Structure formats: C-alpha cells, structure tokens
C-alpha cells in the first residue's frame, strides 16, 4: 500500500514539475517575450559598444599625448603663438584650351580580352 502511494505521489510530483517547466518555456517563446529579450540584448550591446568607444577614445588621447611628448610637439598653454598661420594656397591655372576626345579608339568587344 505504501509503495503504491509513494509511486503515485512521485509520478504526480514529476507531472506537476514537468508541466510547470513546459509552461515557463512556452511563456519565454511568446512573441512579446522574445521581443523583450531582443530589446534587452540590444540595450546591453549598445552599452558595451559605448564603453568600448570610450575606452578607445581614452587610449587615443593617451597615445596622442605620448607621441606629442616624444616628438616635442607639446607647447605650454600660457606661451604665445610664435608662428603665424600660412597664407591661403593658390590653385594652379588650368589650361584654357578644351580637350577634344580621342576618337581613335576601336569599340570592338573582342579586343578587350
């Protein structure tokens, strides 16, 4: 008698456990739940990309400062500008004669290969 009661109770408990697991999984696979999971992953990815970009920018500033120091490009902030800006650049004068297209080309498709 106790043996049957034990196995009946164990079977009922296993059935309840399996039913709750299946129902939880089904709720996770609804369109609303999938959309919420995707949105959360997108937000998390955005935060990671932002952190990466900030780390890259900080590294760039640090490396730029190191290179400026190594090359002697760092000038004190209080020092007056010793150099003036260069004058505007002038463009070369273009040839005023119009170029005529060369009509000696052959348009035979077999010559291209």
CSV table of C-alpha atoms in Angstrom, one decimal:
chain,number,residue,atom,x,y,z
A,1,UNK,CA,0.0,0.0,0.0
A,2,UNK,CA,2.8,2.5,0.9
A,3,UNK,CA,4.7,1.5,-2.2
A,4,UNK,CA,1.8,2.4,-4.5
A,5,UNK,CA,1.1,5.6,-2.6
A,6,UNK,CA,4.8,6.6,-2.9
A,7,UNK,CA,5.0,6.0,-6.6
A,8,UNK,CA,1.6,7.7,-7.2
A,9,UNK,CA,2.9,10.8,-5.3
A,10,UNK,CA,6.3,10.7,-7.1
A,11,UNK,CA,4.5,10.5,-10.5
A,12,UNK,CA,2.1,13.3,-9.7
A,13,UNK,CA,5.1,15.5,-8.5
A,14,UNK,CA,7.0,14.7,-11.6
A,15,UNK,CA,4.0,15.6,-13.8
A,16,UNK,CA,3.5,18.9,-12.0
A,17,UNK,CA,7.2,19.7,-12.3
A,18,UNK,CA,7.3,18.9,-16.0
A,19,UNK,CA,4.1,20.9,-16.6
A,20,UNK,CA,5.5,24.0,-14.9
A,21,UNK,CA,8.8,23.7,-16.8
A,22,UNK,CA,7.0,23.4,-20.2
A,23,UNK,CA,4.7,26.3,-19.3
A,24,UNK,CA,7.6,28.5,-18.4
A,25,UNK,CA,9.4,27.7,-21.6
A,26,UNK,CA,6.2,28.4,-23.6
A,27,UNK,CA,5.9,31.8,-22.0
A,28,UNK,CA,9.5,32.5,-22.9
A,29,UNK,CA,8.8,31.7,-26.5
A,30,UNK,CA,5.8,34.1,-27.0
A,31,UNK,CA,6.4,37.0,-29.4
A,32,UNK,CA,6.2,39.5,-26.6
A,33,UNK,CA,8.8,37.8,-24.5
A,34,UNK,CA,11.1,37.3,-27.5
A,35,UNK,CA,10.7,41.0,-28.4
A,36,UNK,CA,11.6,42.0,-24.8
A,37,UNK,CA,14.6,39.7,-24.8
A,38,UNK,CA,15.8,41.1,-28.0
A,39,UNK,CA,15.4,44.6,-26.8
A,40,UNK,CA,17.3,43.8,-23.6
A,41,UNK,CA,20.1,42.3,-25.6
A,42,UNK,CA,20.2,45.4,-27.9
A,43,UNK,CA,20.4,47.7,-25.0
A,44,UNK,CA,23.2,45.6,-23.4
A,45,UNK,CA,25.1,45.6,-26.7
A,46,UNK,CA,24.7,49.3,-27.0
A,47,UNK,CA,26.1,49.9,-23.5
A,48,UNK,CA,29.1,47.6,-24.3
A,49,UNK,CA,29.8,49.5,-27.6
A,50,UNK,CA,29.6,52.8,-25.8
A,51,UNK,CA,32.1,51.6,-23.2
A,52,UNK,CA,34.4,50.3,-25.9
A,53,UNK,CA,34.2,53.6,-27.8
A,54,UNK,CA,35.0,55.5,-24.6
A,55,UNK,CA,38.0,53.2,-23.9
A,56,UNK,CA,39.2,53.7,-27.5
A,57,UNK,CA,38.9,57.4,-27.2
A,58,UNK,CA,40.8,57.5,-23.9
A,59,UNK,CA,43.5,55.3,-25.4
A,60,UNK,CA,43.7,57.7,-28.4
A,61,UNK,CA,44.1,60.7,-26.2
A,62,UNK,CA,46.7,59.0,-24.1
A,63,UNK,CA,48.7,57.8,-27.1
A,64,UNK,CA,48.4,61.2,-28.8
A,65,UNK,CA,49.8,62.8,-25.6
A,66,UNK,CA,52.7,60.2,-25.6
A,67,UNK,CA,53.5,60.9,-29.2
A,68,UNK,CA,53.3,64.7,-28.7
A,69,UNK,CA,55.7,64.4,-25.8
A,70,UNK,CA,58.1,62.2,-27.7
A,71,UNK,CA,58.1,64.5,-30.7
A,72,UNK,CA,58.3,67.7,-28.7
A,73,UNK,CA,55.0,69.0,-30.0
A,74,UNK,CA,53.5,69.8,-26.6
A,75,UNK,CA,53.7,73.6,-26.1
A,76,UNK,CA,52.8,75.2,-22.8
A,77,UNK,CA,49.3,76.6,-22.7
A,78,UNK,CA,50.5,80.1,-21.5
A,79,UNK,CA,53.1,80.5,-24.2
A,80,UNK,CA,52.1,83.0,-27.0
A,81,UNK,CA,51.8,81.7,-30.5
A,82,UNK,CA,55.2,82.2,-32.1
A,83,UNK,CA,54.2,81.2,-35.6
A,84,UNK,CA,51.6,82.8,-37.8
A,85,UNK,CA,49.2,80.9,-39.9
A,86,UNK,CA,50.3,80.3,-43.5
A,87,UNK,CA,48.7,82.3,-46.3
A,88,UNK,CA,46.0,80.9,-48.5
A,89,UNK,CA,47.0,78.5,-51.1
A,90,UNK,CA,46.6,79.4,-54.7
A,91,UNK,CA,45.4,76.9,-57.3
A,92,UNK,CA,47.3,76.3,-60.5
A,93,UNK,CA,45.8,77.9,-63.6
A,94,UNK,CA,44.0,75.3,-65.7
A,95,UNK,CA,44.8,75.0,-69.4
A,96,UNK,CA,42.2,77.1,-71.1
A,97,UNK,CA,42.2,75.0,-74.3
A,98,UNK,CA,39.4,72.5,-74.3
A,99,UNK,CA,40.5,68.9,-74.8
A,100,UNK,CA,38.9,67.0,-77.6
A,101,UNK,CA,38.1,63.4,-77.1
A,102,UNK,CA,40.3,60.9,-78.8
A,103,UNK,CA,38.3,59.1,-81.5
A,104,UNK,CA,40.9,56.6,-82.4
A,105,UNK,CA,39.5,54.0,-80.0
A,106,UNK,CA,38.1,50.9,-81.5
A,107,UNK,CA,35.0,49.6,-79.8
A,108,UNK,CA,35.4,46.0,-80.9
A,109,UNK,CA,34.5,43.9,-77.9
A,110,UNK,CA,36.9,41.2,-78.9
A,111,UNK,CA,39.8,43.5,-78.5
A,112,UNK,CA,39.1,44.0,-74.8
A,113,UNK,CA,40.1,40.4,-73.9
